[in-house]
PDB file of C-alpha atoms in Angstrom:
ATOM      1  CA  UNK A 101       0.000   0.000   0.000  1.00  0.00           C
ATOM      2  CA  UNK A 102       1.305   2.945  -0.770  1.00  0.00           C
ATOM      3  CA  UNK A 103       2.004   5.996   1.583  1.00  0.00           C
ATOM      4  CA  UNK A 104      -0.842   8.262  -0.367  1.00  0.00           C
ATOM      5  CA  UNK A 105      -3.007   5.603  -0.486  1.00  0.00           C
ATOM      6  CA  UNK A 106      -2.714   4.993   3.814  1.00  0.00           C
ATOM      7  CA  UNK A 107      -3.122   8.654   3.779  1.00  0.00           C
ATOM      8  CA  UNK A 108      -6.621   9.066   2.697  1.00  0.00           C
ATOM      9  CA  UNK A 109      -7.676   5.922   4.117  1.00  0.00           C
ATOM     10  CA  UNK A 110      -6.647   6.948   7.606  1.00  0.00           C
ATOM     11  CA  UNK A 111      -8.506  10.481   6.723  1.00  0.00           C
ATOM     12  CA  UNK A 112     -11.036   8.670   5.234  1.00  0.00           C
ATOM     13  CA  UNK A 113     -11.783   6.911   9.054  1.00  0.00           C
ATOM     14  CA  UNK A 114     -10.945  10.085  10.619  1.00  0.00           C
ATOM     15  CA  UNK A 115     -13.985  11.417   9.115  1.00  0.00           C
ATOM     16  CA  UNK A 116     -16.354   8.134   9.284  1.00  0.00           C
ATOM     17  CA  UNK A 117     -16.161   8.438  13.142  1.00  0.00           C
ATOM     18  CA  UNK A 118     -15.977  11.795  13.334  1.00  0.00           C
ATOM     19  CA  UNK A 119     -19.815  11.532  11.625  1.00  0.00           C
ATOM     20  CA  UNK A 120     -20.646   9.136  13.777  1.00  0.00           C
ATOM     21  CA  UNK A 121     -19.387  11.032  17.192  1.00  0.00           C
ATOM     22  CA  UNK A 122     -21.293  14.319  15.875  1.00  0.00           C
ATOM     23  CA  UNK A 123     -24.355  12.249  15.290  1.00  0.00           C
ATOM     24  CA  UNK A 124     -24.887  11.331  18.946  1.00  0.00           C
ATOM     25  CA  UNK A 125     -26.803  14.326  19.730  1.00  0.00           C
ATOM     26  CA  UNK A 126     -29.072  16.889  18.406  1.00  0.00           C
ATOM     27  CA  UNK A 127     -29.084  20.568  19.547  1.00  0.00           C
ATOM     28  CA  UNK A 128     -32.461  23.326  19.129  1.00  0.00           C
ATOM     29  CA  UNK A 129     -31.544  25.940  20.310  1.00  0.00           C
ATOM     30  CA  UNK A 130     -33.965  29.372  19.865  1.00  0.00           C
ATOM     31  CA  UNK A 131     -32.585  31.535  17.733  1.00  0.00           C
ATOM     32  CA  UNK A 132     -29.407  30.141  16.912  1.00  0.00           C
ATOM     33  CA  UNK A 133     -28.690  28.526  13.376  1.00  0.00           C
ATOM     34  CA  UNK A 134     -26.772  25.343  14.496  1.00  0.00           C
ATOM     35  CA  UNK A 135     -26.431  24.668  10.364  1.00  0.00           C
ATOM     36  CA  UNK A 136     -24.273  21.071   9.586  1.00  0.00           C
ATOM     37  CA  UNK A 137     -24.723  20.284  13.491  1.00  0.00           C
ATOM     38  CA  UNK A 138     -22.031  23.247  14.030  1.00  0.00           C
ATOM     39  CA  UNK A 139     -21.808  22.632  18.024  1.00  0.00           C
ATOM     40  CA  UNK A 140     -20.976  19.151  18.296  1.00  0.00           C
ATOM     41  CA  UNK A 141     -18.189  19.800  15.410  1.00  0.00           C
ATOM     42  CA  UNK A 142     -16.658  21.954  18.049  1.00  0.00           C
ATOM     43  CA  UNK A 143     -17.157  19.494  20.816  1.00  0.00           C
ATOM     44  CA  UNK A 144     -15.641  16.827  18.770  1.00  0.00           C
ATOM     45  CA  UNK A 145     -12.622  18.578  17.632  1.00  0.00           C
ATOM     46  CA  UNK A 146     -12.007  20.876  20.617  1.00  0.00           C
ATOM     47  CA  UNK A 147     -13.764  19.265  23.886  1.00  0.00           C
ATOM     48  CA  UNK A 148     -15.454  21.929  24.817  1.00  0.00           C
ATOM     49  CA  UNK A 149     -17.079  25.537  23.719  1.00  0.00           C
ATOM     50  CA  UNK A 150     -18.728  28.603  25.170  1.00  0.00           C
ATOM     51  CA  UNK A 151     -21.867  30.559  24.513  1.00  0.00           C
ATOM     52  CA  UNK A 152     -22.028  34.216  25.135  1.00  0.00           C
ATOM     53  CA  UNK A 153     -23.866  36.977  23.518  1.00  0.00           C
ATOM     54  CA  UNK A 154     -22.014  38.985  21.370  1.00  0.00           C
ATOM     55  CA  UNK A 155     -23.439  42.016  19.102  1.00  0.00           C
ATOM     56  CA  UNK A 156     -26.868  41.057  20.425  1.00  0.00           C
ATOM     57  CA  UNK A 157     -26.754  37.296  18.889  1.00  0.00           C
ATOM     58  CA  UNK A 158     -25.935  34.178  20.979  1.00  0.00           C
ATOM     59  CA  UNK A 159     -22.777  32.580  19.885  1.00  0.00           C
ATOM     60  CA  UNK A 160     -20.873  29.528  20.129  1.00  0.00           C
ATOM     61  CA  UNK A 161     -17.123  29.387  19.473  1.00  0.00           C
ATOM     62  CA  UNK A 162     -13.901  27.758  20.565  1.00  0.00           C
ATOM     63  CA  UNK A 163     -12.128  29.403  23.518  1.00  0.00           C
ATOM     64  CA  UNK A 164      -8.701  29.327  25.805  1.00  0.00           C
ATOM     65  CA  UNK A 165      -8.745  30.462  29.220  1.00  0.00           C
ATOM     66  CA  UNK A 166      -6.809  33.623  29.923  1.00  0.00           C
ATOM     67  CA  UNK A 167      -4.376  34.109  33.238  1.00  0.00           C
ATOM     68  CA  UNK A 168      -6.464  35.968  35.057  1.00  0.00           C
ATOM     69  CA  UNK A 169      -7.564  34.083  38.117  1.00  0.00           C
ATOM     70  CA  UNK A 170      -9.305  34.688  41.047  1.00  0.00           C
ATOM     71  CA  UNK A 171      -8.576  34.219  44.898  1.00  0.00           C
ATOM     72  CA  UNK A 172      -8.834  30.920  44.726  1.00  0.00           C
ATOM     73  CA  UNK A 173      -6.627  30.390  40.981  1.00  0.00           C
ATOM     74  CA  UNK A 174      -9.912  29.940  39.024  1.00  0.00           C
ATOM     75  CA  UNK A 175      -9.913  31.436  35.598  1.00  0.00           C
ATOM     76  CA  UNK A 176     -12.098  34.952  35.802  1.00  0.00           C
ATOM     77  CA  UNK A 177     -12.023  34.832  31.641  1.00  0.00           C
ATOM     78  CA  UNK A 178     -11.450  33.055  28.383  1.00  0.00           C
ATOM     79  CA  UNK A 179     -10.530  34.238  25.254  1.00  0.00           C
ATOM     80  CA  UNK A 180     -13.219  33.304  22.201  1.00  0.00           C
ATOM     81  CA  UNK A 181     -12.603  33.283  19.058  1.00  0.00           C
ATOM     82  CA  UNK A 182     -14.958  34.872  16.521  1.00  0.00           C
ATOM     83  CA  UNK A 183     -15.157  34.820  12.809  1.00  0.00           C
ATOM     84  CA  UNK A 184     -14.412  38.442  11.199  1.00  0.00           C
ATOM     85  CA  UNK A 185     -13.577  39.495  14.761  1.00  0.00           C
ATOM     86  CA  UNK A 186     -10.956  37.787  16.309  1.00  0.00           C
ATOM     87  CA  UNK A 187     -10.178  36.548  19.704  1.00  0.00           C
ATOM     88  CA  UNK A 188     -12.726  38.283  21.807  1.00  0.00           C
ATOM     89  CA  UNK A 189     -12.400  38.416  25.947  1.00  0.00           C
ATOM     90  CA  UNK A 190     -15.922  37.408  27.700  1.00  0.00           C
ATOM     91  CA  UNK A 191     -15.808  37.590  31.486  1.00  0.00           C
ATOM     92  CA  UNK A 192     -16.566  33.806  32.970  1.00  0.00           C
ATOM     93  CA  UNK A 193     -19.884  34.922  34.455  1.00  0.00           C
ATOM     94  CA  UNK A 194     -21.001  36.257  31.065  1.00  0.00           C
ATOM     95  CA  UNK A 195     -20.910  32.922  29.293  1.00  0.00           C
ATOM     96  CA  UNK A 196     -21.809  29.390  29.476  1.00  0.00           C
ATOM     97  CA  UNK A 197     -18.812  26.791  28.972  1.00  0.00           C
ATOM     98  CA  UNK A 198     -19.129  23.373  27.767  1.00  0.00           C
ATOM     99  CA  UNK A 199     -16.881  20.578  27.731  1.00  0.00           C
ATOM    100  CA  UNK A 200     -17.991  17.572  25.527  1.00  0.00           C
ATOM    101  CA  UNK A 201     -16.707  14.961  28.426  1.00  0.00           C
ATOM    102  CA  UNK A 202     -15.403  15.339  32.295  1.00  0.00           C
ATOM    103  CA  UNK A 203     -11.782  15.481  30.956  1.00  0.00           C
ATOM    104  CA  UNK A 204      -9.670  17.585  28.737  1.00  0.00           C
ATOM    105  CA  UNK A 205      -9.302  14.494  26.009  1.00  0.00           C
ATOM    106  CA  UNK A 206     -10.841  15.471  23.075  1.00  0.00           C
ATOM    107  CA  UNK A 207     -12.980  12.819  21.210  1.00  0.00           C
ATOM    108  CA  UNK A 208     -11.201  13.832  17.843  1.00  0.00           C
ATOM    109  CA  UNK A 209      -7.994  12.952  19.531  1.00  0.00           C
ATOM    110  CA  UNK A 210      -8.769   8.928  20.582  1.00  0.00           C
ATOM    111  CA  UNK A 211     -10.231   8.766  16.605  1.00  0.00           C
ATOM    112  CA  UNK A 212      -6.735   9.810  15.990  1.00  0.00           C
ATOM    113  CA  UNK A 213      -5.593   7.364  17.721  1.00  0.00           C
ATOM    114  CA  UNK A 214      -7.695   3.928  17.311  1.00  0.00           C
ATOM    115  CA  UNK A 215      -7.693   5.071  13.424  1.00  0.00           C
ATOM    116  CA  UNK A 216      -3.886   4.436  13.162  1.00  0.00           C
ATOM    117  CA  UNK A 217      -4.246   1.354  15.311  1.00  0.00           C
ATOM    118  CA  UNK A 218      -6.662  -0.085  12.671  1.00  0.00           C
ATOM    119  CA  UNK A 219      -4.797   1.177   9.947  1.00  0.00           C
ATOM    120  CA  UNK A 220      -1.590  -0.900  10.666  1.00  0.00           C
ATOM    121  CA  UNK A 221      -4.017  -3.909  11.484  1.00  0.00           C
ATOM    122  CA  UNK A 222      -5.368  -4.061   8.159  1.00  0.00           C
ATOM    123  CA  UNK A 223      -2.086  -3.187   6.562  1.00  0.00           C
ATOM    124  CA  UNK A 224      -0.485  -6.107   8.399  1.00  0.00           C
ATOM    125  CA  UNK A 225      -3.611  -8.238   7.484  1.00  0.00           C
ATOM    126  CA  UNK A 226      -2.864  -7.398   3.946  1.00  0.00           C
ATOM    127  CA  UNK A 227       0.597  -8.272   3.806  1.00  0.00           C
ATOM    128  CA  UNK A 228       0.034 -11.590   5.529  1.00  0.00           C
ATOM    129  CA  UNK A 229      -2.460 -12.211   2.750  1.00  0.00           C
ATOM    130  CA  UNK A 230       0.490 -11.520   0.379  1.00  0.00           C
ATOM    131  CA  UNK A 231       2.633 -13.700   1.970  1.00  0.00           C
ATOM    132  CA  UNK A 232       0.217 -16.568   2.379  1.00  0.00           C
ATOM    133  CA  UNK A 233      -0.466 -16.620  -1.253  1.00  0.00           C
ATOM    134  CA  UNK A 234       3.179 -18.475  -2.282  1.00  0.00           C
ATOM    135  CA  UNK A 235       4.454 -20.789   0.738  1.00  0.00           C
ATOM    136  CA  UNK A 236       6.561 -23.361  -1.869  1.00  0.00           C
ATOM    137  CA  UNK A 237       9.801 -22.299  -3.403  1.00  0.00           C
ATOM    138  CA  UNK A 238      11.419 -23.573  -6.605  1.00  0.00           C
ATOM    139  CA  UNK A 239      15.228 -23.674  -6.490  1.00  0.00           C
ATOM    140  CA  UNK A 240      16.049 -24.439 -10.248  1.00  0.00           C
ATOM    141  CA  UNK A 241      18.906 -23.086 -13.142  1.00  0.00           C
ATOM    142  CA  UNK A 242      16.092 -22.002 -15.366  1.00  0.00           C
ATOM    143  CA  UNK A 243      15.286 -18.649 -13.676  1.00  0.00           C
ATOM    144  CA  UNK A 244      17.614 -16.661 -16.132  1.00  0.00           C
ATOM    145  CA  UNK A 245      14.682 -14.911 -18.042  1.00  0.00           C
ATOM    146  CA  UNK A 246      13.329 -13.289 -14.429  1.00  0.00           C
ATOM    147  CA  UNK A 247      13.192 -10.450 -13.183  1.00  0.00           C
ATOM    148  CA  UNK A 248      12.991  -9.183  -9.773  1.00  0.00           C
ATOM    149  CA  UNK A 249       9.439  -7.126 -10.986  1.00  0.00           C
ATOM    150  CA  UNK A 250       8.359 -10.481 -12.767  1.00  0.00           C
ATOM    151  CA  UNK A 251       8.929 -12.113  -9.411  1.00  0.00           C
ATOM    152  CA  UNK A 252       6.802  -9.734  -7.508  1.00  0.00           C
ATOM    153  CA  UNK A 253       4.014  -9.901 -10.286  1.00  0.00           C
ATOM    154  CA  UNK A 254       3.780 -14.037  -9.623  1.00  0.00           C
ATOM    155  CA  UNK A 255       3.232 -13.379  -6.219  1.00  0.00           C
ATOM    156  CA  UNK A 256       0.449 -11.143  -6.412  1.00  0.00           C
ATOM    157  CA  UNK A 257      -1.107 -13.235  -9.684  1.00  0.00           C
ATOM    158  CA  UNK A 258      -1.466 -16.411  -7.186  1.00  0.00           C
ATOM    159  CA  UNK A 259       0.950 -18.518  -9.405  1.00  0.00           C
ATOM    160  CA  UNK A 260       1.049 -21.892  -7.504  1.00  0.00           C
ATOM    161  CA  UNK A 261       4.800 -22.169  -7.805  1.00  0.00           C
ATOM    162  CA  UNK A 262       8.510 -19.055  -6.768  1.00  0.00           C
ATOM    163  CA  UNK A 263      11.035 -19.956  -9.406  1.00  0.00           C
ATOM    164  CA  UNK A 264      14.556 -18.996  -7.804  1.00  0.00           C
ATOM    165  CA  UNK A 265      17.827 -19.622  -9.392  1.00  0.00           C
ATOM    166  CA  UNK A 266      20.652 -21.304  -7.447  1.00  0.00           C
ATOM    167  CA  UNK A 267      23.640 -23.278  -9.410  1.00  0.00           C
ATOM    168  CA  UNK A 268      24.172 -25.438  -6.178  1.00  0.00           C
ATOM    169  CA  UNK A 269      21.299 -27.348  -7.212  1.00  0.00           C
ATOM    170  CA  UNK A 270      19.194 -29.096 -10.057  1.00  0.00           C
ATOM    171  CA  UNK A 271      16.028 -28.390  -8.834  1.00  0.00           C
ATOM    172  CA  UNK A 272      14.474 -28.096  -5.070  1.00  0.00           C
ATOM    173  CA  UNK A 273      11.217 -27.120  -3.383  1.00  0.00           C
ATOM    174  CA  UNK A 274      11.020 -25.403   0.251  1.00  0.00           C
ATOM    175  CA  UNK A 275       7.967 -25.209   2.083  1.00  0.00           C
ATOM    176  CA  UNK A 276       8.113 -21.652   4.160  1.00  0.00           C
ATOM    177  CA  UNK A 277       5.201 -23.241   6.231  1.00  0.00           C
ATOM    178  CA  UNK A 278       3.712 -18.987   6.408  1.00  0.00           C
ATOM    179  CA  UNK A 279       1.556 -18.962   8.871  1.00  0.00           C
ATOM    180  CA  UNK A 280      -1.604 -17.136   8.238  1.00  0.00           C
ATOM    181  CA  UNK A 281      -2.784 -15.356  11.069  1.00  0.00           C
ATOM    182  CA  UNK A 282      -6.036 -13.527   9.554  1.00  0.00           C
ATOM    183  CA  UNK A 283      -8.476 -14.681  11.640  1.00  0.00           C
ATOM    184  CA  UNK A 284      -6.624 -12.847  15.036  1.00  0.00           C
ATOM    185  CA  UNK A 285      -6.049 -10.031  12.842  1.00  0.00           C
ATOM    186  CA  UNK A 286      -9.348  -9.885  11.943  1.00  0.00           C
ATOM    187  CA  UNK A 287     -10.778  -9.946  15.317  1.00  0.00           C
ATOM    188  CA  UNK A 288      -7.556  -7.629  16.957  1.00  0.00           C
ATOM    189  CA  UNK A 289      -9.706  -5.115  13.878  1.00  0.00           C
ATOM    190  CA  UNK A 290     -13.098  -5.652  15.469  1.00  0.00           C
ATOM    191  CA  UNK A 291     -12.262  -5.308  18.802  1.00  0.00           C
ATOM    192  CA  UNK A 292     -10.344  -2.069  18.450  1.00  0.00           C
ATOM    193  CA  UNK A 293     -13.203  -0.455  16.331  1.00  0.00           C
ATOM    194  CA  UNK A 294     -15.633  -1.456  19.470  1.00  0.00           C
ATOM    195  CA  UNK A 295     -13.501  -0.273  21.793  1.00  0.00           C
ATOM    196  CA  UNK A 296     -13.313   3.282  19.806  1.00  0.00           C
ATOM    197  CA  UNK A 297     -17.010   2.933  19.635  1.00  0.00           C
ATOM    198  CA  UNK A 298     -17.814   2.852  23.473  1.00  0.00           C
ATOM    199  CA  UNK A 299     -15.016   5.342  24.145  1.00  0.00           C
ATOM    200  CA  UNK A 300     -17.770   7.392  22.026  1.00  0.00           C
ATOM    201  CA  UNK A 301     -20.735   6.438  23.792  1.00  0.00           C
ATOM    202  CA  UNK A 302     -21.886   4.264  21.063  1.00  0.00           C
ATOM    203  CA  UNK A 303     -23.157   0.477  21.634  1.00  0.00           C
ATOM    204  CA  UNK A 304     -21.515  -1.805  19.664  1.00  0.00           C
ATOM    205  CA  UNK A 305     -20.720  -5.935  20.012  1.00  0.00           C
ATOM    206  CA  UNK A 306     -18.184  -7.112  21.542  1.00  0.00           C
ATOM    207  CA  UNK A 307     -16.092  -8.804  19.195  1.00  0.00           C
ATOM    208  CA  UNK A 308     -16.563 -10.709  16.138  1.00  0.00           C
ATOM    209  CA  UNK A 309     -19.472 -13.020  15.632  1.00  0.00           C
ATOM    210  CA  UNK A 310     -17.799 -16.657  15.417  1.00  0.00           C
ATOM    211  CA  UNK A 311     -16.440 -16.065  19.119  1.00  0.00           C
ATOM    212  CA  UNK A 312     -18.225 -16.574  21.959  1.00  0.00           C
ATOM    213  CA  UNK A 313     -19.088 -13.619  24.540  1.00  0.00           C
ATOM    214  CA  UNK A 314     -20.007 -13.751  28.680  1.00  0.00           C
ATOM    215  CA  UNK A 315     -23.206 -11.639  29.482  1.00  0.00           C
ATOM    216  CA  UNK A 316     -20.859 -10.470  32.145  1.00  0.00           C
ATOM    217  CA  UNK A 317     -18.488  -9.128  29.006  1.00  0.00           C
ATOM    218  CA  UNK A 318     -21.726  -7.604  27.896  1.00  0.00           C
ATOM    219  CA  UNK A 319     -22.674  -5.897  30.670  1.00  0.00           C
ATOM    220  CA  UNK A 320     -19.116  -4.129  31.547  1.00  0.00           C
ATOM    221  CA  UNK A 321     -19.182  -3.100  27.883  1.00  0.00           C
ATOM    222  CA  UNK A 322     -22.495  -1.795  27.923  1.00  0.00           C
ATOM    223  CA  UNK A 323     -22.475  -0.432  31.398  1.00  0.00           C
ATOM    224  CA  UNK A 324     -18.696   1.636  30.517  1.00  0.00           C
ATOM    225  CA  UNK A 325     -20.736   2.991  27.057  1.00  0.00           C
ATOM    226  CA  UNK A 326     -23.720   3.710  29.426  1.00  0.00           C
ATOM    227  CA  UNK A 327     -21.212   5.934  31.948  1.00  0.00           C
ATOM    228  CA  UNK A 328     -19.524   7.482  28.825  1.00  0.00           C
ATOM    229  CA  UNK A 329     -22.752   8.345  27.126  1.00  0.00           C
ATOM    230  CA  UNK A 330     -24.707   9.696  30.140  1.00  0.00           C
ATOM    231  CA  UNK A 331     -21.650  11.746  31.579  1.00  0.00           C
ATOM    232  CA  UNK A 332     -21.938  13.551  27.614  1.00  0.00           C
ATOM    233  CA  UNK A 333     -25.594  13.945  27.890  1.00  0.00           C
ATOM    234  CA  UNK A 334     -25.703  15.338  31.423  1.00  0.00           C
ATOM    235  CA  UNK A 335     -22.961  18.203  30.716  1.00  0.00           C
ATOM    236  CA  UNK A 336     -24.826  19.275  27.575  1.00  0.00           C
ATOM    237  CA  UNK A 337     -28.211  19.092  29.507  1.00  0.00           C
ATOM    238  CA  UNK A 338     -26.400  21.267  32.150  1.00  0.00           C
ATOM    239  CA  UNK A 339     -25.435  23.501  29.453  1.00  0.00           C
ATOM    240  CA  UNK A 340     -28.930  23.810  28.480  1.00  0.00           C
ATOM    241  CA  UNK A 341     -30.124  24.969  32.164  1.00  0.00           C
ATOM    242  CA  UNK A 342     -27.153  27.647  32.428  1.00  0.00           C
ATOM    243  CA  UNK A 343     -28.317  29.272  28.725  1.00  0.00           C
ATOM    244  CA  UNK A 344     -31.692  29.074  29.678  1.00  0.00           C
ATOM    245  CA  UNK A 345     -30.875  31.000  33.044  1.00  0.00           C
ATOM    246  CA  UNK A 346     -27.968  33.145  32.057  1.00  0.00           C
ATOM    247  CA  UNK A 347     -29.583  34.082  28.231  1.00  0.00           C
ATOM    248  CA  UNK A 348     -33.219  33.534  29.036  1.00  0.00           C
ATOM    249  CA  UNK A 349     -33.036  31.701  25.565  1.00  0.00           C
ATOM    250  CA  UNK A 350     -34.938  28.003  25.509  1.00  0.00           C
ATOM    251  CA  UNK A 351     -32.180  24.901  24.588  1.00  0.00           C
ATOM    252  CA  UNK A 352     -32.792  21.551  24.470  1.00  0.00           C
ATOM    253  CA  UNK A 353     -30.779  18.020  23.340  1.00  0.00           C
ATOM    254  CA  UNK A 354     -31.753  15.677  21.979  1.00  0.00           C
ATOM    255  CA  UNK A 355     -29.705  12.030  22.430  1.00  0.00           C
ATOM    256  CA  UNK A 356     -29.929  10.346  19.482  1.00  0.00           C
ATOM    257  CA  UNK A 357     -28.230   6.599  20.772  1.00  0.00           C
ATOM    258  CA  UNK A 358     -30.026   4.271  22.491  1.00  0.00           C
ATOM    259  CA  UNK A 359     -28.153   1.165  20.426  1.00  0.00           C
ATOM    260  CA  UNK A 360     -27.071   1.310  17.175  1.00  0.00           C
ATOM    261  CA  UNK A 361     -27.109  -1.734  14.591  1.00  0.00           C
ATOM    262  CA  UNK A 362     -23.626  -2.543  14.397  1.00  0.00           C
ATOM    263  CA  UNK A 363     -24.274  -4.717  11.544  1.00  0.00           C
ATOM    264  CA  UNK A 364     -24.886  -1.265   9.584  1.00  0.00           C
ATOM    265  CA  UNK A 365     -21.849   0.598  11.271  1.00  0.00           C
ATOM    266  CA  UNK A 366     -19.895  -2.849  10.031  1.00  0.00           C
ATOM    267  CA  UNK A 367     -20.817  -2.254   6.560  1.00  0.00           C
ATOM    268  CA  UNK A 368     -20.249   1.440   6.401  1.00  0.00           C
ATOM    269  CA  UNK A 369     -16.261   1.151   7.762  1.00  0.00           C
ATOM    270  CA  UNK A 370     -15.773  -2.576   6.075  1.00  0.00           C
ATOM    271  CA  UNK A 371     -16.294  -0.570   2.477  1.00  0.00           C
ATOM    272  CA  UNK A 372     -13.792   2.051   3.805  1.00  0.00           C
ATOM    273  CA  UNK A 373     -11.404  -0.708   5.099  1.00  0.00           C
ATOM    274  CA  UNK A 374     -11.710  -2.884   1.870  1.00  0.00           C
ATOM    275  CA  UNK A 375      -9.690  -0.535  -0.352  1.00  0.00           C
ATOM    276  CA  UNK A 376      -6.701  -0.789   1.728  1.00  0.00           C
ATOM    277  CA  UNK A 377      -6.020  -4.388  -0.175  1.00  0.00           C
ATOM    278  CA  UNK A 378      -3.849  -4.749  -3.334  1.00  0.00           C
ATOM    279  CA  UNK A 379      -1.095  -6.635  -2.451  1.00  0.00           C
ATOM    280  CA  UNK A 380       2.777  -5.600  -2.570  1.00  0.00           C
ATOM    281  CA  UNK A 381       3.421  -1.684  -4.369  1.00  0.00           C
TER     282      UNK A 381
END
């Protein structure tokens, strides 16, 4: 695979789960245009947001605390930053602050992360299938008309049979005895992907279908989504209360997950995932 092609695959994922993160919950909000789901883009990429009022319209931006702290070294204001205006100081009592999760971890940050670590499974995966294809060598003088790019195209045409020259001998055959190791590739794949799935707040199974799963394995699965997904929910329902007090304006979520068909979510990143395949280049 070459390094292009990795490229967009891995940005290709980036953006699958990024969809799918953004897609957990629904804002309405009076008043404010939250086009292409606008807040939870922040909240994926950044963690966290404010809303202030700012030329008589409520706004939502990214912000960074400033060093101005109180008696007790709190922050007393954050810096937003506004399209066409810049970075724009809002006292702490003035706005409502967000954060996507009860940590500073950004969501767009463990995508990041289990997107490269499904990346190199699937590369490996692919060059095991490459290697699987030709375990029996052919030792033999006739190899002169070969070249090293003919040798590489027999391998990925699934000829049954290496030719390799060697003058030591008449003709041999080796066994390499590769050992194909799919199947725990395959399933180190789906448990990663479930794993970045309940980091989310998304249900998902548990691993792959053939192997057998506890109801205890289950329940700690679905009982860490459950934490993960109601700790998101509550802060953004808390966020609703403090506009409503602090703005007067009405806000409301909406929590879009109760389980997802992972059989669908399967589909969607197997036909990302499939074009990663193509042998050596």
């Amino acid at each position: 695979m070459t390094i292009n092609c990795m490229k967009n695959e891995i940005r290709n994922l980036i953006n699958l789960f990024k969809s799918i993160d953004m897609s957990i919950f629904t804002w309405d909000i009076a008043g404010f245009n939250n086009y292409d789901n606008y807040i939870e883009r922040l909240l994926t990429k950044y963690g966290r947001c404010a809303f202030f009022i700012f030329n008589n319209e409520l706004l939502c931006t990214p912000f960074d605390y400033t060093d101005q702290l109180d008696y007790m070294q709190r922050p007393t204001k954050i810096n937003c930053y506004v399209y066409n205006h810049g970075v724009v100081t809002i006292p702490i009592s003035k706005c409502v602050i967000l954060y996507s999760r009860d940590n500073d971890i950004t969501d767009l940050a463990i995508i990041k992360s289990y997107v490269h670590r499904l990346i190199d499974v699937y590369s490996t995966l692919d060059a095991q299938l490459v290697h699987a294809r030709k375990p029996l060598l052919i030792i033999s003088d006739n190899y002169d008309s070969k070249s090293i790019n003919n040798f590489i195209a027999d391998i990925n045409s699934n000829r049954p049979a290496i030719p390799i020259r060697n003058r030591n001998f008449e003709i041999q055959t080796i066994n390499t005895n590769v050992n194909y190791v799919g199947s725990e590739l395959l399933n180190t794949y789906v448990n990663l992907k479930n794993e970045l799935l309940m980091y989310l707040g998304v249900y998902a199974n548990n691993t792959v279908k053939t192997e057998r799963v506890t109801t205890a394995e289950t329940t700690n699965d679905n009982t860490f989504t459950s934490l993960v997904l109601y700790n998101k929910s509550k802060n953004r329902e808390n966020a609703c209360v403090n506009i409503k007090k602090l703005f007067n304006i009405n806000a409301s979520i909406t929590n879009n997950i109760y389980e997802i068909e992972t059989d669908l979510l399967d589909n969607a990143l197997n036909a990302q995932i499939s074009r990663l395949g193509g042998g050596v280049k």
